[in-house]
mmCIF file of C-alpha atoms and ligand atoms in Angstrom:
data_model
loop_
_atom_site.group_PDB
_atom_site.id
_atom_site.type_symbol
_atom_site.label_atom_id
_atom_site.label_comp_id
_atom_site.label_asym_id
_atom_site.label_seq_id
_atom_site.Cartn_x
_atom_site.Cartn_y
_atom_site.Cartn_z
ATOM 1 C CA MET A 21 -18.337 20.464 -20.401
ATOM 2 C CA PRO A 22 -21.543 20.513 -19.996
ATOM 3 C CA TRP A 23 -21.872 19.242 -23.698
ATOM 4 C CA LEU A 24 -20.832 15.826 -21.829
ATOM 5 C CA THR A 25 -22.943 13.047 -20.218
ATOM 6 C CA GLU A 26 -21.270 11.044 -16.872
ATOM 7 C CA TYR A 27 -20.979 7.957 -18.298
ATOM 8 C CA ASN A 28 -17.906 5.477 -18.617
ATOM 9 C CA HIS A 29 -15.757 7.497 -15.614
ATOM 10 C CA PRO A 30 -17.330 9.011 -12.829
ATOM 11 C CA GLY A 31 -15.686 12.162 -12.493
ATOM 12 C CA LEU A 32 -14.938 13.180 -15.807
ATOM 13 C CA LYS A 33 -17.857 13.321 -18.487
ATOM 14 C CA LEU A 34 -17.410 11.212 -21.635
ATOM 15 C CA PRO A 35 -19.992 11.106 -24.248
ATOM 16 C CA PRO A 36 -20.052 7.330 -24.708
ATOM 17 C CA ILE A 37 -17.929 6.326 -27.447
ATOM 18 C CA THR A 38 -17.896 3.299 -29.530
ATOM 19 C CA ILE A 39 -14.729 2.653 -32.294
ATOM 20 C CA LEU A 40 -15.747 0.958 -35.218
ATOM 21 C CA ARG A 41 -12.968 -1.132 -36.994
ATOM 22 C CA ILE A 42 -13.679 -1.759 -40.067
ATOM 23 C CA ASN A 43 -11.989 -4.625 -42.473
ATOM 24 C CA HIS A 44 -9.968 -6.041 -40.345
ATOM 25 C CA ARG A 45 -8.223 -8.788 -41.373
ATOM 26 C CA PRO A 46 -7.340 -11.513 -39.077
ATOM 27 C CA PHE A 47 -4.078 -12.906 -39.974
ATOM 28 C CA ARG A 48 -2.740 -9.880 -41.233
ATOM 29 C CA ASP A 49 -4.188 -6.488 -38.453
ATOM 30 C CA LYS A 50 -3.998 -8.988 -35.442
ATOM 31 C CA ARG A 51 -1.837 -6.177 -33.722
ATOM 32 C CA ILE A 52 -2.278 -3.054 -35.622
ATOM 33 C CA THR A 53 -6.464 -3.662 -34.077
ATOM 34 C CA THR A 54 -4.716 -4.056 -30.883
ATOM 35 C CA HIS A 55 -3.847 -0.718 -30.251
ATOM 36 C CA VAL A 56 -6.501 0.657 -31.618
ATOM 37 C CA ALA A 57 -8.265 -0.862 -29.587
ATOM 38 C CA LEU A 58 -6.510 -0.584 -25.947
ATOM 39 C CA THR A 59 -5.850 3.557 -27.230
ATOM 40 C CA ALA A 60 -9.319 3.557 -28.046
ATOM 41 C CA ARG A 61 -9.740 2.074 -24.042
ATOM 42 C CA ALA A 62 -6.831 3.841 -22.704
ATOM 43 C CA PHE A 63 -8.358 7.458 -24.150
ATOM 44 C CA GLY A 64 -11.701 7.531 -22.252
ATOM 45 C CA ALA A 65 -13.749 5.155 -25.029
ATOM 46 C CA ASN A 66 -16.458 2.296 -23.669
ATOM 47 C CA GLU A 67 -16.135 0.232 -27.202
ATOM 48 C CA ILE A 68 -15.114 -1.341 -29.618
ATOM 49 C CA LEU A 69 -16.791 -3.301 -32.364
ATOM 50 C CA VAL A 70 -14.183 -4.727 -35.589
ATOM 51 C CA ASP A 71 -16.298 -6.941 -38.429
ATOM 52 C CA SER A 72 -13.860 -9.732 -38.366
ATOM 53 C CA ARG A 73 -15.125 -12.606 -36.008
ATOM 54 C CA ASP A 74 -11.470 -12.765 -33.595
ATOM 55 C CA GLU A 75 -11.207 -14.216 -30.575
ATOM 56 C CA ASP A 76 -7.658 -14.035 -29.430
ATOM 57 C CA LEU A 77 -8.049 -10.145 -30.259
ATOM 58 C CA GLU A 78 -11.092 -11.029 -27.342
ATOM 59 C CA LYS A 79 -9.267 -12.268 -25.054
ATOM 60 C CA THR A 80 -6.176 -10.149 -25.288
ATOM 61 C CA ILE A 81 -8.206 -7.018 -24.397
ATOM 62 C CA GLU A 82 -10.348 -8.874 -22.299
ATOM 63 C CA THR A 83 -7.268 -9.296 -20.031
ATOM 64 C CA VAL A 84 -6.056 -5.902 -20.858
ATOM 65 C CA SER A 85 -9.837 -4.264 -18.953
ATOM 66 C CA ASN A 86 -9.382 -7.132 -16.274
ATOM 67 C CA ASN A 87 -5.554 -5.986 -15.399
ATOM 68 C CA PHE A 88 -5.998 -3.035 -15.497
ATOM 69 C CA GLY A 89 -9.663 -1.565 -15.036
ATOM 70 C CA GLY A 90 -12.401 0.345 -16.393
ATOM 71 C CA ASP A 91 -15.233 -1.805 -18.365
ATOM 72 C CA PHE A 92 -13.990 -1.408 -21.495
ATOM 73 C CA ARG A 93 -15.796 -4.403 -24.359
ATOM 74 C CA ILE A 94 -14.892 -5.412 -27.142
ATOM 75 C CA ARG A 95 -17.490 -7.692 -30.265
ATOM 76 C CA THR A 96 -15.609 -8.599 -33.571
ATOM 77 C CA GLY A 97 -17.990 -10.458 -36.012
ATOM 78 C CA ILE A 98 -20.150 -6.530 -36.523
ATOM 79 C CA ASN A 99 -21.988 -6.186 -39.545
ATOM 80 C CA TRP A 100 -20.735 -2.934 -39.549
ATOM 81 C CA LYS A 101 -23.201 -1.491 -42.250
ATOM 82 C CA ASN A 102 -25.966 -2.508 -40.524
ATOM 83 C CA HIS A 103 -24.614 -0.924 -37.245
ATOM 84 C CA LEU A 104 -23.814 2.270 -38.743
ATOM 85 C CA LYS A 105 -26.984 2.981 -40.680
ATOM 86 C CA LYS A 106 -28.929 1.464 -36.985
ATOM 87 C CA PHE A 107 -26.908 4.176 -34.920
ATOM 88 C CA ASP A 108 -28.913 7.273 -33.897
ATOM 89 C CA GLY A 109 -25.171 10.047 -33.015
ATOM 90 C CA ILE A 110 -23.122 11.165 -34.230
ATOM 91 C CA LYS A 111 -20.641 9.537 -36.607
ATOM 92 C CA VAL A 112 -16.685 9.864 -37.393
ATOM 93 C CA HIS A 113 -14.890 8.586 -39.923
ATOM 94 C CA LEU A 114 -11.246 9.554 -39.951
ATOM 95 C CA THR A 115 -9.427 9.563 -43.131
ATOM 96 C CA MET A 116 -6.149 11.003 -44.744
ATOM 97 C CA TYR A 117 -9.147 12.595 -47.026
ATOM 98 C CA GLY A 118 -11.088 14.550 -44.204
ATOM 99 C CA ILE A 119 -11.298 18.028 -43.420
ATOM 100 C CA PRO A 120 -8.810 18.499 -40.393
ATOM 101 C CA VAL A 121 -8.858 17.813 -37.286
ATOM 102 C CA GLU A 122 -8.787 21.647 -35.697
ATOM 103 C CA GLU A 123 -10.814 23.212 -37.685
ATOM 104 C CA CYS A 124 -13.879 20.741 -36.882
ATOM 105 C CA ILE A 125 -13.593 19.984 -33.677
ATOM 106 C CA ASN A 126 -14.954 22.391 -32.510
ATOM 107 C CA GLU A 127 -18.237 21.676 -34.123
ATOM 108 C CA ILE A 128 -18.283 17.984 -33.347
ATOM 109 C CA ARG A 129 -18.201 18.282 -30.037
ATOM 110 C CA SER A 130 -20.745 20.579 -30.222
ATOM 111 C CA GLU A 131 -22.779 18.324 -31.891
ATOM 112 C CA VAL A 132 -22.266 15.603 -29.744
ATOM 113 C CA GLU A 133 -23.986 17.659 -26.884
ATOM 114 C CA ASN A 134 -26.557 14.241 -25.444
ATOM 115 C CA LYS A 135 -25.893 11.994 -28.053
ATOM 116 C CA SER A 136 -23.666 9.106 -28.377
ATOM 117 C CA LEU A 137 -20.508 9.273 -30.775
ATOM 118 C CA VAL A 138 -19.406 6.254 -33.407
ATOM 119 C CA ILE A 139 -15.058 6.411 -34.776
ATOM 120 C CA ILE A 140 -14.465 4.614 -37.600
ATOM 121 C CA VAL A 141 -11.368 3.700 -38.424
ATOM 122 C CA GLY A 142 -10.161 1.513 -41.320
ATOM 123 C CA ALA A 143 -7.717 -1.835 -42.360
ATOM 124 C CA SER A 144 -7.351 -1.808 -45.207
ATOM 125 C CA LYS A 145 -9.315 0.312 -47.953
ATOM 126 C CA VAL A 146 -12.134 1.636 -46.431
ATOM 127 C CA PRO A 147 -15.327 1.481 -48.940
ATOM 128 C CA PRO A 148 -17.145 4.493 -50.186
ATOM 129 C CA ASP A 149 -20.126 4.052 -47.701
ATOM 130 C CA ALA A 150 -18.199 4.922 -44.736
ATOM 131 C CA TYR A 151 -17.168 8.393 -46.214
ATOM 132 C CA ALA A 152 -21.058 8.818 -47.586
ATOM 133 C CA ASP A 153 -22.389 7.788 -44.582
ATOM 134 C CA SER A 154 -20.443 9.663 -42.008
ATOM 135 C CA SER A 155 -21.169 12.746 -40.243
ATOM 136 C CA PHE A 156 -18.123 14.199 -40.306
ATOM 137 C CA ASN A 157 -14.675 12.904 -42.086
ATOM 138 C CA VAL A 158 -11.481 14.714 -40.064
ATOM 139 C CA SER A 159 -7.782 13.764 -41.330
ATOM 140 C CA VAL A 160 -5.346 14.473 -38.537
ATOM 141 C CA THR A 161 -2.914 15.839 -41.473
ATOM 142 C CA ASN A 162 -3.543 14.808 -44.280
ATOM 143 C CA GLN A 163 -0.425 12.996 -44.651
ATOM 144 C CA PRO A 164 -0.955 8.760 -44.980
ATOM 145 C CA ILE A 165 -0.041 8.233 -40.655
ATOM 146 C CA SER A 166 -1.567 5.128 -38.514
ATOM 147 C CA GLU A 167 -5.096 4.456 -37.313
ATOM 148 C CA VAL A 168 -3.465 4.389 -33.789
ATOM 149 C CA SER A 169 -1.860 7.968 -33.926
ATOM 150 C CA ALA A 170 -5.559 9.254 -36.290
ATOM 151 C CA LEU A 171 -7.364 8.241 -32.670
ATOM 152 C CA ALA A 172 -5.248 9.137 -30.508
ATOM 153 C CA ILE A 173 -4.789 12.645 -31.175
ATOM 154 C CA PHE A 174 -8.172 12.897 -32.586
ATOM 155 C CA LEU A 175 -9.364 11.842 -29.152
ATOM 156 C CA ASP A 176 -6.916 13.920 -26.570
ATOM 157 C CA ARG A 177 -8.528 16.889 -29.359
ATOM 158 C CA LEU A 178 -11.783 15.722 -28.387
ATOM 159 C CA MET A 179 -11.779 15.791 -24.611
ATOM 160 C CA MET A 180 -8.837 18.097 -24.307
ATOM 161 C CA GLY A 181 -6.321 16.016 -22.345
ATOM 162 C CA LYS A 182 -8.775 15.315 -18.978
ATOM 163 C CA GLU A 183 -8.529 11.752 -20.745
ATOM 164 C CA LEU A 184 -5.032 11.700 -20.281
ATOM 165 C CA ASN A 185 -6.002 11.309 -16.161
ATOM 166 C CA LEU A 186 -8.151 8.956 -16.035
ATOM 167 C CA ASP A 187 -8.972 6.397 -13.479
ATOM 168 C CA PHE A 188 -9.708 2.951 -14.156
ATOM 169 C CA HIS A 189 -9.700 1.894 -11.007
ATOM 170 C CA GLY A 190 -8.065 -1.756 -11.535
ATOM 171 C CA ASN A 191 -6.643 -4.245 -9.470
ATOM 172 C CA MET A 192 -3.425 -3.345 -11.310
ATOM 173 C CA SER A 193 -2.901 0.557 -11.886
ATOM 174 C CA ILE A 194 1.122 2.155 -12.373
ATOM 175 C CA GLU A 195 2.787 4.153 -10.437
ATOM 176 C CA PRO A 196 5.121 6.969 -12.275
ATOM 177 C CA SER A 197 8.291 6.742 -11.704
ATOM 178 C CA ARG A 198 11.334 8.649 -13.690
ATOM 179 C CA ARG A 199 13.039 5.528 -13.177
ATOM 180 C CA GLY A 200 12.611 1.806 -13.027
ATOM 181 C CA LYS A 201 8.641 0.926 -13.037
ATOM 182 C CA THR A 202 6.543 0.219 -10.347
ATOM 183 C CA VAL A 203 3.336 -1.534 -10.993
ATOM 184 C CA ARG A 204 0.827 -1.797 -7.571
ATOM 185 C CA TYR A 205 -1.926 -4.295 -6.914
ATOM 186 C CA VAL A 206 -5.407 -5.010 -5.308
ATOM 187 C CA PRO A 207 -4.776 -8.736 -4.060
ATOM 188 C CA SER A 208 -7.347 -11.187 -3.751
ATOM 189 C CA LEU A 209 -8.394 -12.845 -0.507
ATOM 190 C CA GLU A 210 -6.597 -15.996 -1.273
ATOM 191 C CA GLN A 211 -3.274 -12.723 -1.541
ATOM 192 C CA CYS A 212 -4.128 -11.399 1.475
ATOM 193 C CA LEU A 213 -3.717 -14.733 3.131
ATOM 194 C CA LYS A 214 -0.989 -15.688 2.160
ATOM 195 C CA ILE A 215 0.431 -11.850 2.235
ATOM 196 C CA LEU A 216 -1.207 -11.641 6.799
ATOM 197 C CA LYS A 217 0.939 -15.353 7.077
ATOM 198 C CA GLU A 218 3.788 -14.295 5.434
ATOM 199 C CA GLN A 219 4.561 -11.472 6.927
ATOM 200 C CA GLY A 220 3.833 -13.266 10.878
ATOM 201 C CA ALA A 221 0.622 -12.190 12.083
ATOM 202 C CA ASP A 222 -0.778 -15.310 14.473
ATOM 203 C CA ALA A 223 -4.469 -17.487 14.303
ATOM 204 C CA ARG A 224 -6.019 -14.014 16.152
ATOM 205 C CA ILE A 225 -5.119 -11.899 13.854
ATOM 206 C CA ILE A 226 -6.399 -13.725 11.126
ATOM 207 C CA GLU A 227 -9.645 -14.858 12.415
ATOM 208 C CA HIS A 228 -9.958 -10.930 13.912
ATOM 209 C CA SER A 229 -9.514 -9.780 10.337
ATOM 210 C CA LYS A 230 -11.754 -12.096 8.700
ATOM 211 C CA GLN A 231 -14.764 -11.116 10.511
ATOM 212 C CA VAL A 232 -14.082 -7.915 10.302
ATOM 213 C CA SER A 233 -14.229 -8.412 6.050
ATOM 214 C CA GLU A 234 -17.336 -10.022 6.589
ATOM 215 C CA LEU A 235 -18.942 -7.740 8.196
ATOM 216 C CA ALA A 236 -16.737 -4.959 5.890
ATOM 217 C CA ALA A 237 -18.273 -6.525 2.967
ATOM 218 C CA LYS A 238 -21.806 -6.779 3.933
ATOM 219 C CA ILE A 239 -21.238 -3.033 3.875
ATOM 220 C CA ALA A 240 -21.318 -2.319 1.009
ATOM 221 C CA LYS A 241 -22.705 -5.125 -1.327
ATOM 222 C CA GLN A 242 -25.312 -2.098 0.469
ATOM 223 C CA SER A 243 -23.718 0.743 0.043
ATOM 224 C CA HIS A 244 -22.179 -0.260 -4.089
ATOM 225 C CA ALA A 245 -18.431 0.404 -2.665
ATOM 226 C CA ASN A 246 -14.878 -0.809 -4.168
ATOM 227 C CA LEU A 247 -15.092 -4.881 -3.314
ATOM 228 C CA SER A 248 -12.722 -5.922 -3.218
ATOM 229 C CA LEU A 249 -10.784 -3.103 -2.388
ATOM 230 C CA VAL A 250 -12.859 -3.227 1.180
ATOM 231 C CA ILE A 251 -12.034 -6.666 0.944
ATOM 232 C CA ALA A 252 -8.392 -6.547 0.813
ATOM 233 C CA GLY A 253 -8.229 -3.150 3.289
ATOM 234 C CA ALA A 254 -10.232 -5.186 6.397
ATOM 235 C CA LEU A 255 -8.166 -8.524 5.533
ATOM 236 C CA LEU A 256 -5.021 -6.661 5.974
ATOM 237 C CA HIS A 257 -6.344 -3.522 8.141
ATOM 238 C CA ASP A 258 -4.552 -5.553 11.541
ATOM 239 C CA ILE A 259 -1.081 -6.754 9.642
ATOM 240 C CA GLY A 260 1.212 -3.381 11.696
ATOM 241 C CA ARG A 261 0.031 -5.739 15.045
ATOM 242 C CA THR A 262 3.129 -8.091 13.746
ATOM 243 C CA LYS A 263 5.043 -5.443 14.940
ATOM 244 C CA THR A 264 3.337 -3.764 17.583
ATOM 245 C CA ASN A 265 0.155 -3.227 19.223
ATOM 246 C CA GLY A 266 0.284 0.222 20.099
ATOM 247 C CA ILE A 267 -1.774 2.613 18.548
ATOM 248 C CA ASP A 268 1.057 2.640 15.032
ATOM 249 C CA HIS A 269 -0.433 -0.182 14.352
ATOM 250 C CA ALA A 270 -2.290 1.620 11.707
ATOM 251 C CA VAL A 271 0.814 3.341 10.465
ATOM 252 C CA ALA A 272 2.794 0.248 10.917
ATOM 253 C CA GLY A 273 0.712 -1.782 8.652
ATOM 254 C CA SER A 274 0.213 0.880 5.741
ATOM 255 C CA VAL A 275 4.271 1.126 6.156
ATOM 256 C CA ILE A 276 4.231 -2.787 5.481
ATOM 257 C CA LEU A 277 1.532 -2.883 2.993
ATOM 258 C CA ASP A 278 3.651 0.171 1.107
ATOM 259 C CA GLU A 279 6.751 -2.007 0.768
ATOM 260 C CA LEU A 280 4.612 -5.204 -0.873
ATOM 261 C CA ARG A 281 3.612 -2.376 -3.621
ATOM 262 C CA ILE A 282 -0.122 -2.584 -2.665
ATOM 263 C CA ASP A 283 -2.730 -0.918 -4.785
ATOM 264 C CA LYS A 284 -2.562 3.315 -2.955
ATOM 265 C CA ARG A 285 -5.716 2.904 -1.928
ATOM 266 C CA ILE A 286 -5.750 -0.208 0.497
ATOM 267 C CA VAL A 287 -2.378 1.321 1.831
ATOM 268 C CA ARG A 288 -4.622 4.239 2.898
ATOM 269 C CA ILE A 289 -7.894 2.027 4.346
ATOM 270 C CA VAL A 290 -5.258 0.555 6.608
ATOM 271 C CA GLU A 291 -4.021 3.644 7.606
ATOM 272 C CA ARG A 292 -7.216 5.400 9.071
ATOM 273 C CA HIS A 293 -8.904 2.721 10.496
ATOM 274 C CA THR A 294 -8.236 3.515 14.235
ATOM 275 C CA GLY A 295 -12.074 4.461 15.236
ATOM 276 C CA ALA A 296 -13.069 6.862 13.730
ATOM 277 C CA GLY A 297 -10.059 7.946 12.220
ATOM 278 C CA ILE A 298 -7.847 10.413 14.245
ATOM 279 C CA THR A 299 -7.213 13.966 14.345
ATOM 280 C CA LEU A 300 -3.981 15.405 12.625
ATOM 281 C CA GLU A 301 -3.952 16.954 16.462
ATOM 282 C CA GLU A 302 -4.458 14.205 17.873
ATOM 283 C CA SER A 303 -1.466 11.958 16.263
ATOM 284 C CA VAL A 304 0.191 14.396 17.860
ATOM 285 C CA ASN A 305 -0.419 13.849 21.121
ATOM 286 C CA LEU A 306 -0.043 10.293 20.076
ATOM 287 C CA GLY A 307 3.320 10.460 18.962
ATOM 288 C CA LEU A 308 2.169 9.390 15.289
ATOM 289 C CA PRO A 309 3.697 10.758 12.736
ATOM 290 C CA GLU A 310 1.843 13.990 11.748
ATOM 291 C CA LYS A 311 -1.200 13.592 10.194
ATOM 292 C CA ASP A 312 -5.410 13.885 9.669
ATOM 293 C CA TYR A 313 -5.480 9.819 9.766
ATOM 294 C CA THR A 314 -9.363 10.532 9.230
ATOM 295 C CA PRO A 315 -10.592 7.829 7.166
ATOM 296 C CA VAL A 316 -11.855 10.351 3.537
ATOM 297 C CA THR A 317 -13.099 7.306 1.166
ATOM 298 C CA LEU A 318 -16.273 5.179 1.243
ATOM 299 C CA GLU A 319 -14.151 2.461 1.886
ATOM 300 C CA GLU A 320 -11.779 3.051 3.658
ATOM 301 C CA LYS A 321 -15.733 4.186 6.049
ATOM 302 C CA ILE A 322 -16.302 1.081 5.987
ATOM 303 C CA VAL A 323 -13.219 -0.189 6.778
ATOM 304 C CA ALA A 324 -12.771 0.793 9.808
ATOM 305 C CA HIS A 325 -16.329 0.764 11.633
ATOM 306 C CA ALA A 326 -16.415 -2.474 10.299
ATOM 307 C CA ASP A 327 -13.582 -2.358 12.743
ATOM 308 C CA ASN A 328 -15.050 -0.883 15.493
ATOM 309 C CA LEU A 329 -17.858 -3.293 15.849
ATOM 310 C CA VAL A 330 -16.462 -6.072 15.980
ATOM 311 C CA SER A 331 -14.387 -7.194 18.867
ATOM 312 C CA GLY A 332 -11.429 -10.147 18.329
ATOM 313 C CA ASN A 333 -13.859 -12.848 16.601
ATOM 314 C CA SER A 334 -17.527 -11.166 17.078
ATOM 315 C CA VAL A 335 -19.823 -8.422 16.268
ATOM 316 C CA VAL A 336 -20.917 -5.879 19.054
ATOM 317 C CA PRO A 337 -23.148 -3.938 18.828
ATOM 318 C CA LEU A 338 -21.942 0.138 18.540
ATOM 319 C CA SER A 339 -23.317 0.762 22.066
ATOM 320 C CA VAL A 340 -20.150 -2.892 24.027
ATOM 321 C CA THR A 341 -18.093 -0.185 22.476
ATOM 322 C CA VAL A 342 -19.021 3.508 22.536
ATOM 323 C CA SER A 343 -18.916 2.476 26.502
ATOM 324 C CA ARG A 344 -14.872 1.459 25.412
ATOM 325 C CA TYR A 345 -14.376 4.819 24.494
ATOM 326 C CA ARG A 346 -16.036 6.672 27.065
ATOM 327 C CA GLU A 347 -14.734 4.735 29.798
ATOM 328 C CA LYS A 348 -10.803 5.317 28.257
ATOM 329 C CA GLY A 349 -12.059 9.029 28.249
ATOM 330 C CA LEU A 350 -11.970 9.120 25.410
ATOM 331 C CA VAL A 351 -15.140 11.498 24.390
ATOM 332 C CA LYS A 352 -14.981 13.164 21.350
ATOM 333 C CA GLN A 353 -13.400 9.580 19.946
ATOM 334 C CA ALA A 354 -16.983 7.856 20.816
ATOM 335 C CA GLU A 355 -19.426 10.763 19.193
ATOM 336 C CA ARG A 356 -17.003 10.433 16.117
ATOM 337 C CA ILE A 357 -18.129 6.437 16.063
ATOM 338 C CA GLU A 358 -21.199 7.366 16.732
ATOM 339 C CA SER A 359 -21.779 9.379 13.832
ATOM 340 C CA LEU A 360 -19.543 7.717 11.462
ATOM 341 C CA HIS A 361 -22.381 4.702 12.409
ATOM 342 C CA LYS A 362 -24.697 6.936 10.790
ATOM 343 C CA GLU A 363 -23.700 8.448 7.925
ATOM 344 C CA LEU A 364 -23.528 4.620 6.733
ATOM 345 C CA SER A 365 -26.515 3.732 7.719
ATOM 346 C CA ASP A 366 -27.453 6.881 5.864
ATOM 347 C CA ILE A 367 -25.358 5.396 3.039
ATOM 348 C CA CYS A 368 -26.963 1.768 3.579
ATOM 349 C CA GLY A 369 -30.784 2.601 3.784
ATOM 350 C CA ILE A 370 -30.194 -0.036 6.921
ATOM 351 C CA ASP A 371 -28.841 0.780 10.158
ATOM 352 C CA ILE A 372 -26.170 -0.960 9.669
ATOM 353 C CA SER A 373 -26.141 -3.072 13.192
ATOM 354 C CA ASP A 374 -29.177 -4.987 11.527
ATOM 355 C CA LEU A 375 -26.815 -5.969 8.743
HETATM 356 N N1 SAM B 16 -4.091 1.498 -47.070
HETATM 357 C C1 SAM B 16 -5.300 1.806 -46.755
HETATM 358 C C2 SAM B 16 -6.211 3.061 -47.859
HETATM 359 O O1 SAM B 16 -6.029 2.155 -48.866
HETATM 360 O O2 SAM B 16 -7.228 3.461 -47.328
HETATM 361 C C3 SAM B 16 -5.983 3.306 -45.334
HETATM 362 C C4 SAM B 16 -4.741 2.202 -44.224
HETATM 363 S S1 SAM B 16 -3.667 3.578 -43.007
HETATM 364 C C5 SAM B 16 -2.835 3.150 -42.180
HETATM 365 C C6 SAM B 16 -5.910 3.330 -42.078
HETATM 366 C C7 SAM B 16 -6.136 3.761 -41.730
HETATM 367 O O3 SAM B 16 -5.476 5.347 -40.989
HETATM 368 C C8 SAM B 16 -7.300 4.720 -42.598
HETATM 369 O O4 SAM B 16 -8.806 3.893 -42.974
HETATM 370 C C9 SAM B 16 -8.064 5.838 -41.510
HETATM 371 O O5 SAM B 16 -9.286 6.069 -40.783
HETATM 372 C C10 SAM B 16 -6.568 5.772 -40.459
HETATM 373 N N2 SAM B 16 -5.442 6.627 -41.138
HETATM 374 C C11 SAM B 16 -4.582 7.602 -42.002
HETATM 375 N N3 SAM B 16 -3.873 8.201 -42.006
HETATM 376 C C12 SAM B 16 -5.245 9.221 -41.394
HETATM 377 C C13 SAM B 16 -5.100 10.419 -40.951
HETATM 378 N N4 SAM B 16 -4.233 11.698 -41.953
HETATM 379 N N5 SAM B 16 -5.681 11.207 -40.829
HETATM 380 C C14 SAM B 16 -6.680 10.700 -40.688
HETATM 381 N N6 SAM B 16 -6.900 9.029 -40.339
HETATM 382 C C15 SAM B 16 -5.991 8.488 -41.115
#
């Protein structure tokens, strides 16, 4: 969809979308406006502006965004008439008196190219100015329906269903399952230390992991990687050593964290942290579950390599690690570590040994 600009959700191109909620009555509409805001956020909008001041509503929506991710914003107490007047983009007003969505959605999609979009939804009766000021008055059936469903269907038609697979990179995420309920989470630093202790990690593992996490955090900041994932992944990377000190400790760690419902991205960081990764072929020779354990994401690469550069409690030069691998006859693995070092240094724009 070339008309969409990459904005809120890297990987999916969406126009900047604002929802303008007018005639919100805090004493009466709190619940329905909350649902409008949640739907807007989940379906890929960037922000909601609400005309009446409502701090409770702001707090509710901010809490959801903090837990479940994305950078959806809410502002209340907005003069909607001024906002609409100044708004330089496409204005859509959702109303049962409008043109059926299926008749105008293609035109809206092409008009919004390289422009922002504001979508007006009313709470109580919408004044005539909103009809007159809008580029499009759009109906989702000509029957009276809830603004929540009108908004959801409009956004879904606009984005042709692609919004259903948005990734919000939140600290909490839902793992869909046919039965039951699975919520995964990104643990905080304190939670990671608690998990390590509960699993029986000794002081040596904990001190080493803290050191790896400090170095990994420096690389993550320099390369704009996801810091919470890197810190948690680094702190937990050796948790499998509470079960085994063999080459299989990374797999053992990933099993522990998977059972603890830790975010899958962290489970994979831990599973793929050995050297610069273990190939499918090597996994067979090493007697590991047959799999490619090569780090793929930036966060996986950072944790694996920070671990390469920390021996016990101290940071060591790359040459020390590489020699250790070569002395063991692990020539290919040593080369892979060198090239991972170069790759991360290129991304950081500085040799990571100098960080
Ligand atoms: N009672 C209010 C009135 O007289 O205007 C309208 C309440 S209605 C439930 C709230 C909002 O839902 C409307 O302002 C409009 O944005 C939206 N809405 C309701 N039915 C709609 C429809 N069929 N198509 C599009 N939007 C609709």
